[in-house]
Every structure is written in structure tokens, then in C-alpha cells.
Amino acid sequence: MIFSLSKPIKARTAVIVVALLLVVFANGAFFKHVGAIYPLAGGNLFFVISLGIVLFSVTVILLSLLSGRYTLKPILITVLLVTSMVAYFMDAYDVVIDSHMIQNLLETNIKESVDLLSFKQVLYFVLLGVIPSVIVYRLKIVSMTLTETLVDKAKVIGIALAVAVVIIFSFSKYYTSFFREHKPLRYYANPAYYLYSVGHYAQETFSHPYSGIAPIGEDAKIISGNQPRKLIVLVVGEAVRWDHFGLNGYSRDTTPLLRKEDIINYTQFTSSGTETAVSVPCMFSSFGREGYDKEKAKHTENVLDVLKRAGVNILWRDNNSDSKGVADRVSYEDYQSPKVNTICDEECRDEGMLVGLQEYINTHPKGDILIVLHQMGNHGPAYYKRYTKPFEKYTPVCKTNQLEQCSKEEITNAYDNTILYTDTFLTQVIALLKGNDERFATGMFYLSDHGESLGENGLYLHGFPYAIAPEAQKHVPAVMWFGKQFKIDKAKMADSAKEPQTQDSLFHTLLGYLDVNTTIYQPRLDLLHVGR
Ligand SMILES: [Zn+2]
């Protein structure tokens, strides 16, 4: 016995001991799956040990947050009993236990008669659940005032958090692939994952302030005459950082073809988020970065709805994950599928989205046209998969999604080759527009959804909390191209492209492109306004 039952102990000691017990004895499935991906050799051994410490820190934090001054024992006992059963099911059946499963387990155990339980299950329940619970029940806990309890909790959580953060940063390449590429592994973390999913389930169930889709810009109207018709292509890029884009003065010319075009290049463009799931819905919404809320945006119309109402033909082609809800009410085509995309080898290429676009244009003889192309672009960490052989200009490249196996140079080479591919893709978009220049006032707007970290301060990929994210994840390339019939003062545009701009402007700029007026249109945020 680590401590005497008769001597009072602090609440935090009980939390720490229970967390240690659970991490060591209730995580067989977790470490088995981790070991399968990170065999215990070389650097992996230290990583797996560090993972154990992070899991311990997370468990301490969760138990500290859950337990209150008077609920310490009931919470610890409940967690011990449930976790023992979760450990059994994960070890025995290799299943992942989420909130729905727990509900099932609880109901099943009550309904089923005892003789249906296996001996092994009883063993888990008794050794890992009942015996520790009895000990917890009999513990004498030092009584503390509310203030003392809160201070003590803050200390424990602060230290556990600091330990976890330091470790994650020290093994940042490993943790990047652990969190990004091996998501399912965390589902085996016991009790961390089921506690998280119960919390998530409760939040989903009880917080539904929004319903339906609130209309905006109901007065939207096209204000220009109908001639010439407009043909606009918006390219939403993926994870391209500003300073690796050749046009912005990068030491490598990663945009040799765009350079030859008559381009307006925005040099100080900031994203709305550091990940696709935030940036994309945010930039199409009317809320702007500061007013953005995921649920609110999901239940409110976006600029595509407004343009559609005004009579613009809209087509969204997607070679990324999906439109994140933005294109739910307009024509949407999934180009990640080889059934639709005709240019697929290892994976479906962005170029495939251009196939048949001329036909789409030809078969829409009335009204303006807006085509949105959502690229796979520089989606990491497997940058080497994002381009075809002719674009492998910078070598050697990192040929795995396990970033810890590559040097920073190999990762950067693969990343830069991918920008070369996008350079060609954007030039093909411009070529398509040039082919329609006689019939339409044409324009292209390309902007990346967010940037990317490439190892600076140990950070890789993106998705860092916005407030403390490095510039590399927020500063993005943005370029415009205009056809000869599009009435715009390019010199004025070029001047304003040197000023700081944000993705908050996309909503109003699209209204500007298509000459759609509504009371919610703000010329100040329309990037084209200065050139009109
Ligand atoms: Zn993205």
C-alpha cells in the first residue's frame, strides 16, 4: 500500500494515484495499438514513454476538473468502475468506447444475468474497479475550504498541463503525426477518450441555440446591365503559406508561370483561421473572424446563398475534404472520387476539376457564373503525394507522412514542389478564362485558406490556436487576375494589394465581383471597390 488509510491525504494525492493506476493498468489496448505503429526501437521508445506521461497528465487534469470538493469520492469511484469495464472491452474485443457505447454497456450489464459475464470480465471489474473503489471509499481526505480547493486544483492542473506541453513540444514531429495521421489511436486512451466523448455528447445534446437556416441579404439584386456576362472563378487553396509563394519574393521561384501573367498580388493577406474547418466557413460568412461562431455560421446563409438568390449560377467543385457546409445549397461536385475526377493516379488531382468546366459554361447560356474550386493544394503532411513527377524540382523530398523520419529540408522540398503544381493549376484556370474572354467579363481570385508551419519552433502543419499561432499559419497568398472585359483600375488595385487585407473581405468581394447589391454589402470590405 502506497499510503496508510488511517492517515488523511489531500484530494490531489488521491487523484494522482488513481490516474497513475488507470494509465498503467487500464491502457493495454492503447499501448498495444501505439506499439504497432511505433515499434519500440530507437527514438520510438522515448516517444512511447513520453506518451505515457502525457496520458497521465491528461488524466490528472480530467479527474481534477471533474471532481469537486464534495464529489471527489463518487467521481473517482464511478470513473474506476466504468474504466475497468471499458478496459476489459477494449482489451478483449479491441473496440473503441465512446459515449454511445457506454450507454449500451451500462444498460447491458444491468440487464444481463451474472452467469453471462466472463471470468476475465469479473477479474477486470474486481481488480481494477471494485478493490480500488473500496480503498477510495475508505480514504480520509483532508478537508479544505473552497478557496484552498480551487488553488490546489489550479496548481495540479497547471503543472500537469506544463508537463504535457513541454513533452509535446520536445517530440513535436512525433506528436504531429500522432495527432494528425493516427487519430484512431487516441480513441484507446482510457479513461480520457470516453470522458471526452461523454462531455462532447452532453454538449451536443444540450446546446442547440440555433435551428434552421437564417436568411441574409434577402434584398440581393444584380445592379449592372447584363452585358457582358460575368464568369468568375474563385480558387480556395489549401495550406499555402505566404513566404513560400514565389511571387512574394521567396528565394525559390515556386510560381514561375503566374509570374508571366498580369496578376494583382496581395502581399499582406491574413486568414480567418488556422484550419480549413474554421477558415472556409468563416470567409464565406458575413460574420468576419471576430464575429464568427461555428454553430451560428452553420445556421445562417452565406455569400453563395445571397448570390444564388440574386440569380448567379454557382458551381462548387471540391478536391479537398468538403465545403464545410458552405456549398450545401448550391451545385456541388466531389472531385476526390475517381468516378467524377478523370485525372486520378495515386490520388485525384486538382487539375481534374477543370475537365468539363467549358461544357458547364456553355450549357449555362443565361446569367452570370461563379465557379468555386476547392483545392487539395498543399494538404500535409504527405506533401509528396500532392504533385506529379514533373513537379519534383526540389529534392530530396520527404516520402512519408511520418514527419519524424524526415529532415526539415526534405519536408520543405516536398512542400515547395506542391506550390509549383498549384502554380500550373492556377495558370490553367487563367487559360480557361482567357478562352472565354470574348463572351464574358472574366476574373480569377485565388486565396489560400490558411498557412502552414514547416518546423519553426518545432511546429508542423497548422491548426494552432489563432491567438498564439505563428504568422506562417495565418499569412496567406492571395492573387487576382482579370480578363480584358472586366472593368477595373488595375493600378489602383495593385496599390491596395500592398495594404493589409483579411479573409473577412471575401464575402463582400464576391458581391462586388458579381455586382450584387444588398443592405449587408459593405464596400469598405470589397477588395474590388477601390478599382471601380
Ligand atoms: Zn486547410
Coordinates of N, CA, C and O in Angstrom, one line a residue, residues 217-377:
G217 N -29.4 38.9 -46.6 CA -29.3 39.6 -47.9 C -30.5 39.2 -48.7 O -30.4 39.0 -49.9
E218 N -31.7 39.3 -48.1 CA -32.9 38.9 -48.9 C -33.3 39.9 -50.0 O -34.0 39.6 -50.9
D219 N -32.7 41.1 -49.9 CA -32.9 42.1 -50.9 C -31.9 42.1 -52.1 O -31.8 43.0 -52.9
A220 N -31.0 41.0 -52.1 CA -29.9 41.0 -53.1 C -30.4 41.1 -54.5 O -31.3 40.4 -55.0
K221 N -29.8 42.0 -55.3 CA -30.1 42.2 -56.7 C -28.8 42.5 -57.5 O -27.9 43.2 -57.0
I222 N -28.8 42.0 -58.7 CA -27.7 42.4 -59.6 C -27.9 43.8 -60.1 O -29.0 44.1 -60.7
I223 N -26.9 44.7 -59.9 CA -27.2 46.1 -60.3 C -26.6 46.5 -61.7 O -27.0 47.5 -62.2
S224 N -25.7 45.7 -62.2 CA -25.2 46.0 -63.5 C -26.1 45.6 -64.6 O -27.0 44.8 -64.4
G225 N -25.9 46.1 -65.9 CA -26.6 45.6 -67.0 C -26.2 44.2 -67.3 O -25.2 43.7 -66.7
N226 N -26.8 43.5 -68.2 CA -26.5 42.1 -68.3 C -25.3 41.8 -69.2 O -24.8 40.7 -69.3
Q227 N -24.8 42.8 -69.9 CA -23.7 42.6 -70.9 C -22.4 43.3 -70.5 O -22.5 44.5 -70.0
P228 N -21.2 42.7 -70.6 CA -21.1 41.3 -70.8 C -21.4 40.5 -69.5 O -21.4 41.1 -68.5
R229 N -21.8 39.3 -69.7 CA -22.0 38.4 -68.6 C -20.7 38.2 -67.8 O -19.6 38.4 -68.4
K230 N -20.8 37.9 -66.5 CA -19.6 37.7 -65.7 C -19.3 36.2 -65.6 O -20.2 35.4 -65.4
L231 N -18.0 35.9 -65.7 CA -17.5 34.5 -65.4 C -16.4 34.6 -64.4 O -15.3 35.1 -64.8
I232 N -16.6 34.2 -63.2 CA -15.6 34.4 -62.1 C -15.3 33.0 -61.6 O -16.1 32.2 -61.3
V233 N -14.0 32.7 -61.4 CA -13.5 31.5 -60.8 C -12.8 31.9 -59.5 O -11.9 32.7 -59.5
L234 N -13.3 31.3 -58.4 CA -12.7 31.5 -57.1 C -12.0 30.2 -56.8 O -12.6 29.2 -56.7
V235 N -10.7 30.3 -56.5 CA -9.9 29.1 -56.2 C -9.6 29.2 -54.7 O -8.9 30.1 -54.3
V236 N -10.1 28.3 -53.9 CA -9.8 28.2 -52.5 C -8.6 27.3 -52.3 O -8.8 26.1 -52.5
G237 N -7.5 27.8 -52.0 CA -6.2 27.0 -51.9 C -6.2 26.3 -50.5 O -7.0 26.5 -49.6
E238 N -5.2 25.4 -50.4 CA -5.1 24.6 -49.1 C -3.6 24.8 -48.6 O -2.7 24.4 -49.2
A239 N -3.6 25.3 -47.4 CA -2.3 25.3 -46.6 C -1.1 25.9 -47.3 O 0.0 25.4 -47.1
V240 N -1.3 26.9 -48.1 CA -0.1 27.5 -48.7 C 0.3 28.8 -47.8 O -0.6 29.6 -47.5
R241 N 1.5 28.8 -47.4 CA 2.0 29.9 -46.6 C 2.5 31.0 -47.5 O 3.1 30.7 -48.6
W242 N 2.4 32.2 -47.1 CA 2.7 33.4 -47.9 C 4.2 33.4 -48.4 O 4.5 33.6 -49.5
D243 N 5.1 33.1 -47.4 CA 6.5 33.3 -47.8 C 7.1 32.2 -48.6 O 8.3 32.3 -49.0
H244 N 6.3 31.1 -48.9 CA 6.9 30.1 -49.9 C 6.3 30.3 -51.3 O 6.5 29.4 -52.1
F245 N 5.5 31.3 -51.5 CA 4.9 31.6 -52.7 C 5.9 32.5 -53.5 O 6.2 33.6 -53.1
G246 N 6.4 32.0 -54.7 CA 7.4 32.7 -55.4 C 7.1 34.2 -55.6 O 8.0 35.0 -55.5
L247 N 5.9 34.5 -55.9 CA 5.6 35.9 -56.2 C 5.9 36.9 -55.1 O 6.0 38.1 -55.2
N248 N 6.0 36.3 -53.9 CA 6.2 37.1 -52.7 C 7.7 37.2 -52.3 O 8.0 37.6 -51.2
G249 N 8.5 36.9 -53.3 CA 10.0 37.1 -53.1 C 10.7 35.9 -52.4 O 11.8 36.1 -51.9
Y250 N 10.1 34.8 -52.4 CA 10.7 33.6 -51.9 C 12.0 33.3 -52.7 O 12.1 33.5 -53.9
S251 N 13.0 32.8 -52.0 CA 14.3 32.5 -52.7 C 14.2 31.5 -53.8 O 14.9 31.5 -54.8
R252 N 13.2 30.6 -53.7 CA 12.9 29.7 -54.8 C 11.7 30.2 -55.6 O 10.7 30.6 -55.0
D253 N 11.8 30.2 -56.9 CA 10.7 30.7 -57.7 C 9.6 29.5 -57.8 O 9.6 28.8 -58.8
T254 N 8.7 29.5 -56.9 CA 7.7 28.4 -56.9 C 6.5 28.8 -57.7 O 5.5 28.0 -57.8
T255 N 6.5 30.1 -58.3 CA 5.3 30.5 -59.1 C 5.8 31.0 -60.5 O 5.5 32.1 -60.9
P256 N 6.6 30.2 -61.2 CA 7.2 30.7 -62.5 C 6.2 31.1 -63.5 O 6.4 32.0 -64.3
L257 N 5.1 30.4 -63.6 CA 4.1 30.6 -64.6 C 3.2 31.8 -64.3 O 2.8 32.6 -65.1
L258 N 2.7 31.9 -63.0 CA 1.9 33.0 -62.6 C 2.6 34.3 -62.8 O 2.0 35.3 -63.1
R259 N 3.9 34.3 -62.6 CA 4.8 35.5 -62.7 C 4.6 36.1 -64.1 O 4.7 37.3 -64.3
K260 N 4.3 35.2 -65.1 CA 4.2 35.7 -66.5 C 2.8 36.3 -66.8 O 2.6 36.9 -67.8
E261 N 1.9 36.1 -65.9 CA 0.5 36.6 -66.1 C 0.4 38.0 -65.5 O 1.2 38.4 -64.6
D262 N -0.6 38.7 -65.9 CA -0.9 40.1 -65.3 C -1.7 39.9 -64.0 O -2.9 39.9 -64.0
I263 N -0.9 39.8 -62.9 CA -1.5 39.4 -61.7 C -1.5 40.6 -60.7 O -0.6 41.4 -60.6
I264 N -2.6 40.7 -59.9 CA -2.6 41.5 -58.7 C -2.2 40.6 -57.5 O -3.0 39.7 -57.3
N265 N -1.2 40.9 -56.9 CA -0.7 40.0 -55.8 C -0.8 40.7 -54.4 O -0.2 41.7 -54.2
Y266 N -1.6 40.1 -53.6 CA -1.8 40.7 -52.2 C -0.7 40.1 -51.3 O -0.5 38.9 -51.2
T267 N 0.1 41.0 -50.8 CA 1.2 40.6 -50.0 C 1.0 40.6 -48.5 O 1.9 40.1 -47.8
Q268 N -0.1 41.1 -48.0 CA -0.3 41.1 -46.6 C -1.7 40.6 -46.3 O -2.5 41.2 -45.7
F269 N -2.0 39.4 -46.7 CA -3.3 38.8 -46.6 C -3.4 37.8 -45.4 O -2.5 36.9 -45.3
T270 N -4.3 38.0 -44.5 CA -4.4 37.2 -43.3 C -5.6 36.3 -43.3 O -6.7 36.7 -43.8
S271 N -5.5 35.1 -42.9 CA -6.6 34.1 -42.9 C -7.5 34.3 -41.7 O -7.1 34.9 -40.7
S272 N -8.7 33.7 -41.8 CA -9.7 33.8 -40.7 C -9.4 32.8 -39.6 O -9.9 32.9 -38.5
G273 N -8.7 31.7 -40.0 CA -8.5 30.7 -39.0 C -7.2 30.0 -39.4 O -6.5 30.4 -40.3
T274 N -6.8 29.0 -38.6 CA -5.6 28.3 -38.9 C -5.9 26.8 -39.4 O -5.1 26.0 -39.5
E275 N -7.2 26.6 -39.6 CA -7.5 25.3 -40.2 C -8.7 25.4 -41.1 O -9.5 26.3 -41.0
T276 N -8.8 24.5 -42.0 CA -9.9 24.5 -43.1 C -11.3 24.7 -42.5 O -12.1 25.5 -43.0
A277 N -11.5 23.9 -41.4 CA -12.9 23.8 -40.9 C -13.3 25.2 -40.3 O -14.5 25.4 -40.0
V278 N -12.4 26.0 -40.0 CA -12.7 27.4 -39.5 C -12.6 28.4 -40.6 O -13.6 29.1 -40.9
S279 N -11.5 28.4 -41.3 CA -11.3 29.4 -42.3 C -12.3 29.4 -43.4 O -12.9 30.5 -43.8
V280 N -12.6 28.2 -43.9 CA -13.5 28.2 -45.1 C -15.0 28.6 -44.7 O -15.5 29.6 -45.4
P281 N -15.6 28.1 -43.7 CA -17.0 28.6 -43.4 C -16.9 30.1 -43.0 O -17.8 30.9 -43.3
C282 N -15.8 30.5 -42.3 CA -15.7 31.9 -41.8 C -15.6 32.9 -43.0 O -16.3 33.9 -43.0
M283 N -14.8 32.5 -44.0 CA -14.6 33.5 -45.1 C -15.8 33.7 -46.0 O -16.0 34.7 -46.6
F284 N -16.7 32.7 -46.0 CA -17.9 32.8 -46.9 C -19.0 33.4 -46.1 O -20.1 33.7 -46.6
S285 N -18.9 33.5 -44.7 CA -19.9 34.0 -43.9 C -19.9 35.5 -43.8 O -18.9 36.1 -44.2
S286 N -20.9 36.1 -43.3 CA -20.9 37.6 -43.2 C -20.4 38.1 -41.9 O -20.3 39.3 -41.6
F287 N -20.0 37.1 -41.0 CA -19.6 37.5 -39.6 C -18.2 38.1 -39.5 O -18.0 38.8 -38.5
G288 N -17.3 37.7 -40.3 CA -15.9 38.1 -40.1 C -15.3 37.2 -39.0 O -16.0 36.5 -38.3
R289 N -14.0 37.3 -38.9 CA -13.3 36.4 -38.0 C -13.7 36.6 -36.6 O -14.0 35.7 -35.8
E290 N -13.9 37.9 -36.2 CA -14.2 38.2 -34.7 C -15.6 37.8 -34.4 O -15.9 37.4 -33.2
G291 N -16.5 37.9 -35.3 CA -17.9 37.6 -35.0 C -18.3 36.1 -35.3 O -19.4 35.7 -35.2
Y292 N -17.3 35.4 -35.8 CA -17.6 34.0 -36.3 C -17.8 33.0 -35.1 O -17.1 33.0 -34.1
D293 N -18.9 32.2 -35.3 CA -19.1 31.1 -34.4 C -19.6 29.9 -35.3 O -20.4 30.1 -36.2
K294 N -19.0 28.8 -35.1 CA -19.3 27.6 -35.9 C -20.8 27.3 -36.1 O -21.3 27.2 -37.2
E295 N -21.5 27.2 -34.9 CA -22.9 26.9 -35.0 C -23.7 28.0 -35.6 O -24.6 27.7 -36.4
K296 N -23.4 29.2 -35.3 CA -24.1 30.3 -35.8 C -24.0 30.4 -37.3 O -24.9 30.5 -38.1
A297 N -22.7 30.2 -37.8 CA -22.5 30.2 -39.3 C -23.2 29.0 -40.0 O -23.7 29.2 -41.1
K298 N -23.2 27.9 -39.3 CA -23.9 26.7 -39.9 C -25.4 26.9 -40.1 O -26.0 26.4 -41.0
H299 N -25.9 27.8 -39.2 CA -27.4 28.0 -39.3 C -27.7 29.4 -39.9 O -28.8 29.9 -39.6
T300 N -26.8 29.9 -40.7 CA -27.0 31.2 -41.3 C -26.6 31.1 -42.8 O -25.6 30.4 -43.1
E301 N -27.3 31.7 -43.7 CA -26.9 31.7 -45.1 C -25.5 32.3 -45.2 O -25.1 33.2 -44.4
N302 N -24.8 32.0 -46.3 CA -23.5 32.6 -46.6 C -23.6 33.3 -47.9 O -24.7 33.4 -48.5
V303 N -22.5 33.8 -48.4 CA -22.5 34.7 -49.6 C -22.9 33.9 -50.8 O -23.6 34.5 -51.7
L304 N -22.7 32.6 -50.9 CA -23.2 31.8 -52.0 C -24.7 31.8 -52.1 O -25.3 31.9 -53.2
D305 N -25.3 31.7 -50.9 CA -26.8 31.8 -50.9 C -27.3 33.1 -51.4 O -28.3 33.2 -52.1
V306 N -26.6 34.2 -51.0 CA -27.0 35.5 -51.4 C -26.9 35.7 -52.9 O -27.8 36.2 -53.6
L307 N -25.8 35.2 -53.5 CA -25.5 35.3 -54.9 C -26.5 34.5 -55.7 O -27.0 34.9 -56.7
K308 N -26.8 33.3 -55.2 CA -27.8 32.4 -55.8 C -29.1 33.1 -55.9 O -29.8 33.1 -56.9
R309 N -29.5 33.7 -54.8 CA -30.8 34.4 -54.7 C -30.9 35.5 -55.8 O -31.9 35.7 -56.4
A310 N -29.7 36.2 -56.0 CA -29.7 37.3 -56.9 C -29.7 36.8 -58.4 O -29.8 37.5 -59.3
G311 N -29.5 35.4 -58.6 CA -29.6 34.9 -59.9 C -28.3 34.4 -60.5 O -28.2 34.1 -61.7
V312 N -27.2 34.4 -59.7 CA -25.9 33.9 -60.2 C -25.9 32.4 -60.3 O -26.4 31.7 -59.4
N313 N -25.4 31.8 -61.4 CA -25.2 30.4 -61.5 C -24.0 30.0 -60.7 O -22.9 30.6 -60.9
I314 N -24.1 29.1 -59.7 CA -23.0 28.8 -58.9 C -22.7 27.3 -58.9 O -23.5 26.4 -58.9
L315 N -21.4 27.0 -59.1 CA -20.9 25.6 -59.1 C -19.7 25.5 -58.2 O -18.8 26.2 -58.3
W316 N -19.8 24.5 -57.2 CA -18.6 24.3 -56.3 C -18.1 22.9 -56.6 O -18.8 21.9 -56.6
R317 N -16.8 22.9 -57.1 CA -16.1 21.6 -57.3 C -15.1 21.5 -56.1 O -14.3 22.4 -55.9
D318 N -15.0 20.3 -55.5 CA -14.2 20.1 -54.3 C -13.3 18.9 -54.4 O -13.7 17.8 -54.6
N319 N -12.0 19.2 -54.4 CA -11.0 18.2 -54.3 C -10.3 18.1 -52.9 O -9.3 17.5 -52.8
N320 N -10.9 18.9 -52.0 CA -10.4 18.9 -50.6 C -11.3 17.9 -49.8 O -12.0 17.1 -50.4
S321 N -11.5 18.1 -48.5 CA -12.4 17.2 -47.8 C -13.8 17.4 -48.2 O -14.5 16.5 -48.6
D322 N -14.3 18.6 -48.0 CA -15.7 19.0 -48.5 C -15.8 20.5 -48.3 O -14.8 21.2 -48.0
S323 N -17.0 21.1 -48.5 CA -17.1 22.5 -48.5 C -17.3 23.1 -47.1 O -17.5 24.3 -46.9
K324 N -17.3 22.2 -46.1 CA -17.5 22.6 -44.7 C -18.9 23.3 -44.5 O -19.0 24.2 -43.8
G325 N -19.9 22.8 -45.3 CA -21.2 23.3 -45.2 C -21.5 24.5 -46.1 O -22.7 24.9 -46.2
V326 N -20.5 25.1 -46.6 CA -20.6 26.4 -47.4 C -21.5 26.1 -48.7 O -22.3 26.9 -49.0
A327 N -21.3 25.0 -49.3 CA -21.9 24.7 -50.6 C -23.2 23.8 -50.5 O -23.6 23.2 -51.4
D328 N -23.7 23.8 -49.2 CA -24.8 22.8 -49.0 C -26.0 23.1 -49.9 O -26.8 22.3 -50.2
R329 N -26.2 24.4 -50.3 CA -27.4 24.8 -51.0 C -27.2 25.2 -52.4 O -28.0 25.8 -53.1
V330 N -26.0 24.9 -53.0 CA -25.6 25.2 -54.4 C -25.1 23.9 -55.0 O -24.9 22.9 -54.4
S331 N -25.0 23.9 -56.4 CA -24.5 22.7 -57.1 C -23.1 22.4 -56.6 O -22.2 23.2 -56.5
Y332 N -22.9 21.1 -56.2 CA -21.7 20.6 -55.5 C -21.2 19.4 -56.2 O -22.0 18.4 -56.4
E333 N -19.9 19.3 -56.5 CA -19.4 18.1 -57.1 C -18.1 17.6 -56.4 O -17.2 18.5 -56.2
D334 N -18.1 16.4 -56.0 CA -17.0 15.9 -55.2 C -15.9 15.3 -56.2 O -16.1 14.2 -56.8
Y335 N -14.8 16.0 -56.3 CA -13.7 15.6 -57.2 C -12.6 14.7 -56.6 O -11.6 14.5 -57.2
Q336 N -12.9 14.3 -55.3 CA -12.0 13.3 -54.7 C -12.3 11.9 -55.2 O -11.6 11.0 -54.9
S337 N -13.4 11.8 -55.9 CA -13.8 10.5 -56.3 C -13.4 10.3 -57.8 O -13.7 11.1 -58.7
P338 N -12.7 9.1 -58.1 CA -12.3 8.8 -59.4 C -13.5 8.7 -60.4 O -13.4 8.7 -61.6
K339 N -14.7 8.5 -59.8 CA -15.9 8.3 -60.7 C -16.2 9.7 -61.3 O -16.8 9.7 -62.4
V340 N -15.8 10.8 -60.7 CA -16.1 12.1 -61.2 C -14.9 12.7 -61.8 O -14.9 13.3 -62.9
N341 N -13.8 12.6 -61.1 CA -12.5 13.2 -61.5 C -11.8 12.3 -62.5 O -11.5 11.1 -62.2
T342 N -11.5 12.8 -63.6 CA -10.9 12.0 -64.7 C -9.3 12.0 -64.6 O -8.7 11.3 -65.4
I343 N -8.8 12.8 -63.7 CA -7.3 12.9 -63.6 C -6.9 12.4 -62.2 O -6.7 13.1 -61.3
C344 N -6.9 11.0 -62.1 CA -6.5 10.4 -60.8 C -5.4 9.4 -61.0 O -5.5 8.6 -62.0
D345 N -4.4 9.4 -60.2 CA -3.4 8.4 -60.2 C -3.4 7.8 -58.8 O -4.3 7.1 -58.4
E346 N -2.3 8.2 -58.1 CA -2.2 7.8 -56.6 C -3.4 8.4 -55.9 O -4.0 7.9 -55.0
E347 N -3.7 9.7 -56.3 CA -4.9 10.3 -55.8 C -5.5 11.3 -56.9 O -4.9 11.5 -57.9
C348 N -6.7 11.8 -56.6 CA -7.3 12.6 -57.6 C -6.7 14.0 -57.6 O -6.5 14.6 -56.6
R349 N -6.4 14.5 -58.8 CA -5.6 15.8 -58.9 C -6.5 17.0 -59.0 O -7.6 16.9 -59.6
D350 N -6.0 18.1 -58.6 CA -6.8 19.4 -58.7 C -7.1 19.7 -60.1 O -8.2 20.2 -60.4
E351 N -6.2 19.4 -61.0 CA -6.4 19.7 -62.5 C -7.7 19.0 -63.0 O -8.3 19.5 -63.9
G352 N -8.1 17.9 -62.4 CA -9.3 17.2 -62.8 C -10.5 18.1 -62.7 O -11.5 17.9 -63.4
M353 N -10.5 19.0 -61.8 CA -11.6 19.9 -61.6 C -11.9 20.8 -62.8 O -13.0 21.4 -62.9
L354 N -10.9 21.0 -63.6 CA -11.0 21.8 -64.8 C -11.7 21.1 -66.0 O -12.2 21.7 -66.9
V355 N -11.7 19.8 -65.9 CA -12.2 19.0 -67.0 C -13.7 19.2 -67.1 O -14.4 19.0 -66.1
G356 N -14.2 19.6 -68.2 CA -15.7 19.7 -68.4 C -16.2 21.1 -68.0 O -17.4 21.3 -68.1
L357 N -15.3 21.9 -67.5 CA -15.8 23.2 -67.0 C -16.3 24.1 -68.2 O -17.3 24.8 -68.0
Q358 N -15.6 23.9 -69.3 CA -16.1 24.7 -70.5 C -17.5 24.3 -70.9 O -18.4 25.1 -71.2
E359 N -17.8 23.0 -70.7 CA -19.1 22.5 -71.0 C -20.1 23.1 -70.1 O -21.2 23.4 -70.5
Y360 N -19.7 23.1 -68.8 CA -20.6 23.8 -67.8 C -21.0 25.2 -68.2 O -22.1 25.6 -68.2
I361 N -19.9 25.9 -68.6 CA -20.1 27.3 -69.0 C -21.0 27.4 -70.3 O -22.0 28.2 -70.3
N362 N -20.8 26.5 -71.2 CA -21.6 26.5 -72.5 C -23.0 26.2 -72.2 O -23.9 26.6 -72.9
T363 N -23.3 25.3 -71.2 CA -24.6 24.9 -71.0 C -25.4 25.8 -70.0 O -26.5 25.5 -69.6
H364 N -24.8 26.9 -69.7 CA -25.5 27.9 -68.9 C -25.5 29.2 -69.6 O -24.7 30.1 -69.4
P365 N -26.4 29.3 -70.6 CA -26.4 30.4 -71.5 C -27.0 31.7 -70.9 O -26.9 32.8 -71.5
K366 N -27.5 31.7 -69.7 CA -28.1 32.9 -69.1 C -27.5 33.2 -67.8 O -27.2 32.3 -67.0
G367 N -27.3 34.5 -67.5 CA -26.9 34.9 -66.1 C -25.4 34.8 -65.9 O -24.7 34.2 -66.8
D368 N -24.9 35.3 -64.8 CA -23.5 35.3 -64.5 C -23.2 33.9 -63.9 O -24.0 33.2 -63.4
I369 N -21.8 33.6 -63.9 CA -21.4 32.3 -63.4 C -20.3 32.5 -62.4 O -19.3 33.3 -62.6
L370 N -20.4 31.9 -61.3 CA -19.4 31.8 -60.3 C -19.0 30.3 -60.1 O -19.9 29.5 -59.7
I371 N -17.7 30.0 -60.3 CA -17.2 28.6 -60.1 C -16.2 28.7 -58.9 O -15.3 29.4 -59.0
V372 N -16.5 27.8 -57.9 CA -15.5 27.7 -56.8 C -14.8 26.4 -56.9 O -15.4 25.4 -57.1
L373 N -13.5 26.5 -56.9 CA -12.6 25.3 -57.0 C -11.9 25.2 -55.7 O -11.1 26.0 -55.3
H374 N -12.2 24.1 -54.9 CA -11.6 23.9 -53.6 C -10.5 22.9 -53.7 O -10.7 21.7 -53.9
Q375 N -9.2 23.4 -53.6 CA -8.1 22.5 -53.9 C -7.7 21.6 -52.8 O -7.8 21.8 -51.7
M376 N -7.0 20.5 -53.2 CA -6.2 19.7 -52.3 C -5.0 20.4 -52.0 O -4.5 20.3 -50.8
G377 N -4.4 21.1 -52.9 CA -3.3 22.0 -52.7 C -2.1 21.4 -51.9 O -1.6 20.4 -52.3

